[in-house]
Short mmCIF file of C-alpha atoms in Angstrom, two decimals:
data_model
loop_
_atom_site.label_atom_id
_atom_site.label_comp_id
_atom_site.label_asym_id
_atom_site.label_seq_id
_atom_site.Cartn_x
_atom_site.Cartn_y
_atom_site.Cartn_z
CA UNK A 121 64.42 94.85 15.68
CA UNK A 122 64.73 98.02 17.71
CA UNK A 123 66.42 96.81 20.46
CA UNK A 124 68.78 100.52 20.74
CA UNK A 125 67.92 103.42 19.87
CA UNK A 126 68.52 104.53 16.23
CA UNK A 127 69.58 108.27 15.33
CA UNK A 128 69.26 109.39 11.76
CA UNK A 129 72.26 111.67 10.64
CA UNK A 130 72.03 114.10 7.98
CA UNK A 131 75.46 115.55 6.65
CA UNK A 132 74.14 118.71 4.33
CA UNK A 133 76.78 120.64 2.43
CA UNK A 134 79.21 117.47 2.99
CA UNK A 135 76.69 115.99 0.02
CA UNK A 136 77.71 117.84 -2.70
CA UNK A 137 81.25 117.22 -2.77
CA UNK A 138 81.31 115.91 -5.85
CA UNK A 139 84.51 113.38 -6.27
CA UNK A 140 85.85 114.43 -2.28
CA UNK A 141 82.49 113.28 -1.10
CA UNK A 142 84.22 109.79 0.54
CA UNK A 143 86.87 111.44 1.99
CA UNK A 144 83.94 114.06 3.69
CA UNK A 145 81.56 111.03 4.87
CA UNK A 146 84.75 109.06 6.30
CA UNK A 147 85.85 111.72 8.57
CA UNK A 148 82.61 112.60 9.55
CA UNK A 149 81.92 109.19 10.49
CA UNK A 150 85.15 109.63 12.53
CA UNK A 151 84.09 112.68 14.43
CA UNK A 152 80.40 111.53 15.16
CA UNK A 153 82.06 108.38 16.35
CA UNK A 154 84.28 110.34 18.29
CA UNK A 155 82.03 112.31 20.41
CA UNK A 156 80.25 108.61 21.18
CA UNK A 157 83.80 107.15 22.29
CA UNK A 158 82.68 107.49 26.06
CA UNK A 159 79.84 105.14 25.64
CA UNK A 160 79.64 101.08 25.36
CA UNK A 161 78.27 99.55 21.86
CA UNK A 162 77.76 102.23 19.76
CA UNK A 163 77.50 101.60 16.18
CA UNK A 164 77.53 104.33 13.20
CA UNK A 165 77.77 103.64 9.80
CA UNK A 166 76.53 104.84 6.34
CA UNK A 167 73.51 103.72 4.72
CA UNK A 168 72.24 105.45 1.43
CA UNK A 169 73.28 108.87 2.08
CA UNK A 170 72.34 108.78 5.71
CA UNK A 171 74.50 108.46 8.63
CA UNK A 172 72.60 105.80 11.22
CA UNK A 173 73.83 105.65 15.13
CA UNK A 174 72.46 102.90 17.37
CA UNK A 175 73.52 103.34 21.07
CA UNK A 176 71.88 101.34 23.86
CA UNK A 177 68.41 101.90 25.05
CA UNK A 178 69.83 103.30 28.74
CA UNK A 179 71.66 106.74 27.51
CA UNK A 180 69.35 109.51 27.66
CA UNK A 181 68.49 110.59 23.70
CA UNK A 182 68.64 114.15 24.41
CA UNK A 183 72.41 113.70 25.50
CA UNK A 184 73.26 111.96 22.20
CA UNK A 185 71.37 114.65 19.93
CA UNK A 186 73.39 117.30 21.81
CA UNK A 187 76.66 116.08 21.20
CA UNK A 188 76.00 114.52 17.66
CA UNK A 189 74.24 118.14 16.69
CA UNK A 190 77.42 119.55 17.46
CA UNK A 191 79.58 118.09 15.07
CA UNK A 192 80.78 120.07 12.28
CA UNK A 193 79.22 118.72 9.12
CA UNK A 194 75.98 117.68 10.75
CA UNK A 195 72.94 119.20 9.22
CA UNK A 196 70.75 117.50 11.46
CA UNK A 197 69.22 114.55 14.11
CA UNK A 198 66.12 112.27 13.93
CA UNK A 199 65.59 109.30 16.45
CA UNK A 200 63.77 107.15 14.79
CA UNK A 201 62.48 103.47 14.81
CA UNK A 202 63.47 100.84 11.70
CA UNK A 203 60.64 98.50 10.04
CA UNK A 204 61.17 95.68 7.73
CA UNK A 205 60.25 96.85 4.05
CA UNK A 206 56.53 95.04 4.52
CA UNK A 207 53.95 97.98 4.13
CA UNK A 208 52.22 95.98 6.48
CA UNK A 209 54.91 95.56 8.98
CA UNK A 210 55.78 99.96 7.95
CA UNK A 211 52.31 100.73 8.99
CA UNK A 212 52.06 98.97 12.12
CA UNK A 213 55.73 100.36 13.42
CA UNK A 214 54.05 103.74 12.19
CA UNK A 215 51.55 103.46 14.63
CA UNK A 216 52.78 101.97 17.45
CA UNK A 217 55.68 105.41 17.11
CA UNK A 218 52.36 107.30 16.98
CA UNK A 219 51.03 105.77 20.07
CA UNK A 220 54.58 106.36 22.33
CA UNK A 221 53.58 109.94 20.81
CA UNK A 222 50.27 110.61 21.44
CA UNK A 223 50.78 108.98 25.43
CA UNK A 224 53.59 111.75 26.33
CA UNK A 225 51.94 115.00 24.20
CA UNK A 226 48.35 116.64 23.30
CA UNK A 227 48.12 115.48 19.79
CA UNK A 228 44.95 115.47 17.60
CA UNK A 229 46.03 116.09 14.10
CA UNK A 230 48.93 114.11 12.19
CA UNK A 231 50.13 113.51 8.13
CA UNK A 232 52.08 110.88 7.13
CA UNK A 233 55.04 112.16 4.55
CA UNK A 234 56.16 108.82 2.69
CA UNK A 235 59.39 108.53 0.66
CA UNK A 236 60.77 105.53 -1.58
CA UNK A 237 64.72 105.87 -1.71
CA UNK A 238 64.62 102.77 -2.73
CA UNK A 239 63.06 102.85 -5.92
CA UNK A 240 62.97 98.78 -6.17
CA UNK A 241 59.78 99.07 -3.46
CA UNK A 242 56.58 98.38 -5.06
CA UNK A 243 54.96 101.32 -3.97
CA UNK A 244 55.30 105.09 -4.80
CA UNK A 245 56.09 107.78 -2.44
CA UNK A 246 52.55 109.36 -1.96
CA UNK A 247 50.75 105.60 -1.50
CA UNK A 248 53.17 104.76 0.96
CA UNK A 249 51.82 108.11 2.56
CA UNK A 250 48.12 107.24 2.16
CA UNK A 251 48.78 103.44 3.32
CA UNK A 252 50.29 104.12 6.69
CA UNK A 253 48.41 107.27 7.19
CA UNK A 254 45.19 104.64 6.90
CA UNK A 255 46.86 102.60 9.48
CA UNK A 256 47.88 105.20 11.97
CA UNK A 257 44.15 106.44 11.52
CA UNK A 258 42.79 103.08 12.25
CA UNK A 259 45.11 102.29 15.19
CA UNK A 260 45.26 105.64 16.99
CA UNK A 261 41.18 106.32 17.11
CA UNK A 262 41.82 110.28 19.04
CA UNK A 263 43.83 111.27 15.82
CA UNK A 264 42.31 113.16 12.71
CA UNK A 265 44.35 114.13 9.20
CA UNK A 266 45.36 117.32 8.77
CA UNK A 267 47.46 117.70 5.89
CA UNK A 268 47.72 121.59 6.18
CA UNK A 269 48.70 122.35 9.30
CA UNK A 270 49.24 118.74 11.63
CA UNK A 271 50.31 118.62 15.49
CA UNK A 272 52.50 115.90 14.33
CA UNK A 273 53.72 115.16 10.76
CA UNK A 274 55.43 111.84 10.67
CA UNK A 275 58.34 110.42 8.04
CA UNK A 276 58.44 107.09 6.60
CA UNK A 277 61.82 107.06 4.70
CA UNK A 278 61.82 103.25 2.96
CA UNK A 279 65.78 102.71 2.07
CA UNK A 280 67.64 99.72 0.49
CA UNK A 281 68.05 97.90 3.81
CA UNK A 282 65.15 98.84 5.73
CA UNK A 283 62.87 101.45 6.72
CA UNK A 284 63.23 104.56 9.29
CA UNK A 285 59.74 106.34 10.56
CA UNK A 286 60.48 109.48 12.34
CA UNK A 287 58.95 112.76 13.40
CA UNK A 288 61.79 115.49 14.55
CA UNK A 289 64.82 116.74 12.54
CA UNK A 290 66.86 118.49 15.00
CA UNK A 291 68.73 121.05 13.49
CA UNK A 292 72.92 120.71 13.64
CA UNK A 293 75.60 123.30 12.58
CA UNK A 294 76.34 121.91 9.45
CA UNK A 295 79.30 123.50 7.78
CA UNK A 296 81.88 120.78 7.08
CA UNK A 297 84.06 118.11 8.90
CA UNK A 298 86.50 119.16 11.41
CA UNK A 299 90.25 118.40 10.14
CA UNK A 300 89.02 118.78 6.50
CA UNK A 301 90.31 122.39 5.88
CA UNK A 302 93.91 122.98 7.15
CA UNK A 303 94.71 124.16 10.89
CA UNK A 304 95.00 128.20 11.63
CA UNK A 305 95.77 130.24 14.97
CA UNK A 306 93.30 132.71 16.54
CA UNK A 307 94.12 135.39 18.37
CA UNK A 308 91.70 135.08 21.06
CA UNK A 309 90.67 138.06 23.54
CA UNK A 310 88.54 137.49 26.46
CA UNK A 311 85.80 139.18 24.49
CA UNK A 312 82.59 138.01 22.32
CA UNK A 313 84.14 138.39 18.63
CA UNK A 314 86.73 136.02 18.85
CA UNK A 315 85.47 133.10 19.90
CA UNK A 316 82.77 133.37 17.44
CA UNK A 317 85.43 133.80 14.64
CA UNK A 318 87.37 130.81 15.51
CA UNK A 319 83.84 128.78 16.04
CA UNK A 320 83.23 129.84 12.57
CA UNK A 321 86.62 128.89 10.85
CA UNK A 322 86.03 125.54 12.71
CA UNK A 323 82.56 125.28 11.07
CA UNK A 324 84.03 125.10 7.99
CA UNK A 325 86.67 122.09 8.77
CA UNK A 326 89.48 124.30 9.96
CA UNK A 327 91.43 123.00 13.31
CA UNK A 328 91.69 125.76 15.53
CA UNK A 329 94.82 126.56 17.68
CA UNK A 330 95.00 129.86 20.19
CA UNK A 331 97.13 132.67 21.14
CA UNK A 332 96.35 134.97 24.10
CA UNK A 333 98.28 138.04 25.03
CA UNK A 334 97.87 139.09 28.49
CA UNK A 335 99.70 142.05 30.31
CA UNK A 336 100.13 140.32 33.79
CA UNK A 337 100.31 142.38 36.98
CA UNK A 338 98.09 145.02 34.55
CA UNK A 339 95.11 142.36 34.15
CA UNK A 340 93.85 139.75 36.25
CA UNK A 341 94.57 136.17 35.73
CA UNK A 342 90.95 136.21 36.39
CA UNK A 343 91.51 137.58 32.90
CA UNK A 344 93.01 134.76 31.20
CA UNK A 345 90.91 132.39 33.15
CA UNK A 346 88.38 133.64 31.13
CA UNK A 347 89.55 132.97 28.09
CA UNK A 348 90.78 129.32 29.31
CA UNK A 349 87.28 128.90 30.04
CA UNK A 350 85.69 130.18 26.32
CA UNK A 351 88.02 127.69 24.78
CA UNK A 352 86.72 125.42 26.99
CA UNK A 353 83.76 126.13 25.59
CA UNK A 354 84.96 125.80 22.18
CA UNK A 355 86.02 122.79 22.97
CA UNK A 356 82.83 120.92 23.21
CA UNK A 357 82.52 121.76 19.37
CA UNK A 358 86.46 121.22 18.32
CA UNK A 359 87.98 119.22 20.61
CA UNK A 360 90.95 119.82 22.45
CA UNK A 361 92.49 123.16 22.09
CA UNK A 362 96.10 124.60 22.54
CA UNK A 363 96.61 127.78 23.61
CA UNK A 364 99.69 129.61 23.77
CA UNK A 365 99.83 132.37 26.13
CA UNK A 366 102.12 135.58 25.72
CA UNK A 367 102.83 138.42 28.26
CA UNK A 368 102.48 140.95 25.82
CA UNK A 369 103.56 143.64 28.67
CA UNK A 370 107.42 144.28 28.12
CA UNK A 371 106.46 145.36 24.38
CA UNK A 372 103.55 147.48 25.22
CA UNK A 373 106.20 149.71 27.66
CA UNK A 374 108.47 149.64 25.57
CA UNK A 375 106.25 151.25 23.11
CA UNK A 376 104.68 153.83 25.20
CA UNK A 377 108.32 154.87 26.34
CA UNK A 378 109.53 155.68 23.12
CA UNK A 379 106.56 156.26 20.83
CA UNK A 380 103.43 158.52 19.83
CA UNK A 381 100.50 157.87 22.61
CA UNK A 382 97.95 158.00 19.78
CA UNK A 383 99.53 155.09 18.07
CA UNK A 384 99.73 152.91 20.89
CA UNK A 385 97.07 150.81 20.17
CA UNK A 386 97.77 150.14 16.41
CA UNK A 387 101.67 149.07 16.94
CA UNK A 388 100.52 147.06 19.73
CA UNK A 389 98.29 145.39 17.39
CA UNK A 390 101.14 145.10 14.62
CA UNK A 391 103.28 143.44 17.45
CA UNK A 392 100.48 140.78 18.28
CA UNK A 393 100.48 139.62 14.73
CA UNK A 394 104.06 139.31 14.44
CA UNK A 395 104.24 137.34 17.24
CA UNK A 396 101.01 134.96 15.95
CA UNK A 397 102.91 134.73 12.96
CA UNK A 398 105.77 133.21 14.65
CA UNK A 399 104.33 130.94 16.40
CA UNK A 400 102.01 129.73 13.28
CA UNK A 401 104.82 129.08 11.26
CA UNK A 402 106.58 127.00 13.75
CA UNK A 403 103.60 125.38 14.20
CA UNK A 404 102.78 125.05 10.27
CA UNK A 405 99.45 126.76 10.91
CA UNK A 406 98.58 128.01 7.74
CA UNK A 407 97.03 131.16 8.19
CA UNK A 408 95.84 133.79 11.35
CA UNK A 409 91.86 134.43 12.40
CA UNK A 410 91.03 137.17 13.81
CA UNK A 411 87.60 138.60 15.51
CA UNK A 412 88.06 142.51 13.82
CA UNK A 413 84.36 143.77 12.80
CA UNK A 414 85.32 146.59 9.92
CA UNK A 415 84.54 150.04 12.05
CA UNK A 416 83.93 148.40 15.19
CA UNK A 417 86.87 150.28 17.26
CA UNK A 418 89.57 152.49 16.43
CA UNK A 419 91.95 149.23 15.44
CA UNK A 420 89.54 148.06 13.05
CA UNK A 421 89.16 150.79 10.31
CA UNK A 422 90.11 150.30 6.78
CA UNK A 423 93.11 152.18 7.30
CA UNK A 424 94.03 150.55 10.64
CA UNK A 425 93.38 146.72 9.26
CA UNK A 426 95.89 147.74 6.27
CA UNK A 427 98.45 148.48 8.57
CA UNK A 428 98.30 145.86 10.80
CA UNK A 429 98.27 143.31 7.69
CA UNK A 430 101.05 145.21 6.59
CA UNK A 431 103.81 143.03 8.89
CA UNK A 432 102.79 139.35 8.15
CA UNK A 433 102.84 137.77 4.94
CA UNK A 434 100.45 134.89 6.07
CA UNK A 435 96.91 135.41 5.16
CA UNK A 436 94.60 136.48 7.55
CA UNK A 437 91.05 135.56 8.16
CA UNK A 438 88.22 137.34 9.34
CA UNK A 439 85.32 135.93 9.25
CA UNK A 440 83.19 138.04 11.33
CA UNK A 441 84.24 141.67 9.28
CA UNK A 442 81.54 142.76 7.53
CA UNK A 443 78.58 141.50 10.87
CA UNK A 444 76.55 143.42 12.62
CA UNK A 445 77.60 143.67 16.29
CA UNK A 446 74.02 142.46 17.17
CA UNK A 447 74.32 139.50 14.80
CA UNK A 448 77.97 138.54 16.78
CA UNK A 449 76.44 138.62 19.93
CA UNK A 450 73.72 136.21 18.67
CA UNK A 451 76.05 133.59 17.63
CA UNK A 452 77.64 133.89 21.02
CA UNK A 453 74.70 133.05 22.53
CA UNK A 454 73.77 130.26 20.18
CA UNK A 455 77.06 128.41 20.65
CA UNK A 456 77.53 129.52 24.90
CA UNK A 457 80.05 132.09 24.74
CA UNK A 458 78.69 135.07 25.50
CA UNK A 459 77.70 134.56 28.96
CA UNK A 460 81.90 134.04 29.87
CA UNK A 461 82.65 136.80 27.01
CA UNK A 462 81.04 139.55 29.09
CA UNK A 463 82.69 138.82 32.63
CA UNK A 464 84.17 141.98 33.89
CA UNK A 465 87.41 140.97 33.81
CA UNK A 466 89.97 143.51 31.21
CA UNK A 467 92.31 141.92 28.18
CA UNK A 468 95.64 143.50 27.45
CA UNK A 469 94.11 145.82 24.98
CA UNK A 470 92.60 147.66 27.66
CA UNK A 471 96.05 149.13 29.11
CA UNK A 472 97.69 151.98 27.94
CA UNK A 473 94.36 153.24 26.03
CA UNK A 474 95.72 156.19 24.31
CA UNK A 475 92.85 159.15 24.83
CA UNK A 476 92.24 160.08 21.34
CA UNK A 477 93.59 156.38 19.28
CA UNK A 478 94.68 157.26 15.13
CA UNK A 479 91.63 156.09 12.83
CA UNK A 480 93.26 156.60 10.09
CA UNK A 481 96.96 155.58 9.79
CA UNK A 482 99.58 156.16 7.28
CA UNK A 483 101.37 153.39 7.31
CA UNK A 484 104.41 155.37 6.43
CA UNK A 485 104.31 157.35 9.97
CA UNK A 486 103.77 153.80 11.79
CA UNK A 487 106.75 152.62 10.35
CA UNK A 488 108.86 155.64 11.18
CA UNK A 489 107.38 155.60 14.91
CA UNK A 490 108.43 151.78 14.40
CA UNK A 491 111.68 152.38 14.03
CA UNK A 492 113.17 153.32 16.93
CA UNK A 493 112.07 149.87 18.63
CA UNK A 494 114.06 146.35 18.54
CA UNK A 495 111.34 144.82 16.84
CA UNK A 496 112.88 141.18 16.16
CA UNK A 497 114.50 140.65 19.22
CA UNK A 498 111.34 141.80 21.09
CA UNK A 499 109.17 139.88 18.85
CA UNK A 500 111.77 136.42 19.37
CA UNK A 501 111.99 136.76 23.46
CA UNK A 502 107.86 136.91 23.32
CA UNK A 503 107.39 133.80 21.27
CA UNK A 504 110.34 131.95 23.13
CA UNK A 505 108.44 132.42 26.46
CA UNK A 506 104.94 131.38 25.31
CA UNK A 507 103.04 129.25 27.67
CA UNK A 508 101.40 126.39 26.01
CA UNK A 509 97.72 125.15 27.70
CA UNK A 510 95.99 122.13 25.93
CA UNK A 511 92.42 122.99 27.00
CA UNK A 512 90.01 120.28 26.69
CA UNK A 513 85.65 120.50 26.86
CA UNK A 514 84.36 121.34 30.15
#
């Protein structure tokens, strides 16, 4: 009956959707399925709430939890083994898994955790527990019960069609199903905060595009390799990703030419969102994401974030304002973008770094300083010469 090995998928938040819950399971069926594209007869399908993945025997089960547990809407990953729904035929599957178990680790204490989903089975939950735990006891002669504290504590999950015995439940992302929340445009530094923001818009169904300003000969393309290379990383978790890439340069001399150096970093920032604004709407991207951290830098006050919202009407998120720097660098870790993040290699925000940047704006004073700059036409030639990347996983 086992003749590939079966993955039990758990979809989390994606259960309580109430009347949308179809919709939810159906493209999370796509995107699981999409992820196991590469490989020869797959199935996945839906069975009683769980998601159930059979892939041949030959593909190493540590390759398919990784890139199942990285789908969006995945809560988490068992491999398991099906039994008919026999208790007989339940407990001997129960302890032959225990046996594979026992031969590869050191373990001497195990509980059996039973659970009727389908309530039509003769026996309760807690028998079904007791049963195969008698079984497994009987069979595997070096085991003991502990049901306090057990090496191993094993899951017999009896459902309408059959039965699934399993041990691990390898934890996913969860969140919700990529595609299932709109599309929006980050503006995406070569630092850690922005990747994490746009990894956690995407974690809750949102398609991510990118923009990256760069101030080429100032920085490095090593620079905007960088970057390439973080939504590379991305990648793996969104699939592919355009970027559109904007020499940001002309703008920031013609700002410190003609205005106050302590503003340069602010109207800089107003011009970045203009331009992501453009290039959203054209794109029908329905809103901007941002990394800002509320206090984190000069740019990112209270004040400064007012002002800089100030020139777009489309919303913008950020989802990363009210973190602790610590807790950002975390996630970066978690989802492998910190290690490219920190590269020495400077972003466009880096040149021109006024000595002594304005905290706390009037927004009045930013608009007069403003003023004496072509702001369309310079906002129009830097969306018109956008370079457009599609950046795929690594």
């Amino acid at each position: 009956m086992n003749e590939k090995n079966i993955y039990i998928v758990r979809c989390g938040e994606v259960a309580l959707k109430g009347m949308n819950k179809p919709y939810f399971e159906r493209v999370l069926l796509e995107r699981v399925r999409g992820v196991l594209n590469s490989y020869d007869d797959t199935e996945s399908r839906w069975n009683d709430g769980l998601m159930i993945v059979k892939v041949p025997k030959d593909i190493e089960r540590e390759e398919i939890i990784r890139k199942i547990s990285k789908v969006f809407g995945v809560a988490s990953v068992s491999p398991a083994v099906e039994a008919p729904k026999d208790i007989e035929a339940i407990g001997e599957a129960t302890a032959s898994f225990m046996m594979d178990l026992i031969q590869k680790e050191d373990i001497k204490t195990f509980k059996v955790k039973g659970k009727r989903a389908d309530k039509t089975f003769p026996i309760q939950s807690p028998e079904i527990g007791r049963i195969v735990g008698a079984k497994v006891l009987k069979t595997c002669k070096v085991l003991s019960v502990d049901v306090y504290h057990p090496d191993c504590e094993l899951y017999v999950d009896v459902r309408r069609e059959c039965t699934y015995i399993f041990r691990d439940k390898i934890k996913g992302f969860g969140g919700l199903p990529l595609g299932t929340n709109g599309r929006g445009l980050v503006l995406m530094s070569g630092g850690i905060d922005s990747p994490v923001a746009a990894f956690m818009m995407a974690k809750r169904g949102m398609r991510i595009e990118a923009v990256h300003f760069h101030s080429y000969p100032y920085t490095s393309p090593r620079a905007q390799q960088k970057v390439e290379d973080l939504c590379a990383a991305l990648a793996g978790y969104m699939g592919t990703i355009r970027m559109y890439v904007i020499n940001l340069l002309p703008i920031q001399e013609e700002i410190v030419k003609n205005c106050p150096e302590d503003e340069t970093t602010l109207l800089v920032r107003r011009f970045m969102m203009r331009i992501a604004e453009g290039i959203a709407v054209r794109n029908k991207d329905m809103m901007l994401i941002t990394g800002e951290d509320l206090g984190q830098v000069a740019s990112q006050t209270a004040e400064a974030l007012v002002v800089t919202d100030s020139v777009v009407k489309m919303p913008v998120m950020r989802p990363l304002i009210a973190m602790d720097k610590v807790d950002i660098m975390d996630k970066a870790k978690e989802i492998g973008t910190y290690d490219i993040s920190i590269q020495p290699y400077e972003d466009c925000c880096t040149v021109f770094l006024p000595k002594h940047p304005v905290t706390k704006p009037k927004l009045s004073k930013i608009e007069q300083s403003e003023s004496v700059l072509d702001v369309e036409s310079l906002v129009e030639d830097a969306v018109a010469s956008a370079e457009v990347i599609d950046i795929t996983p690594r």
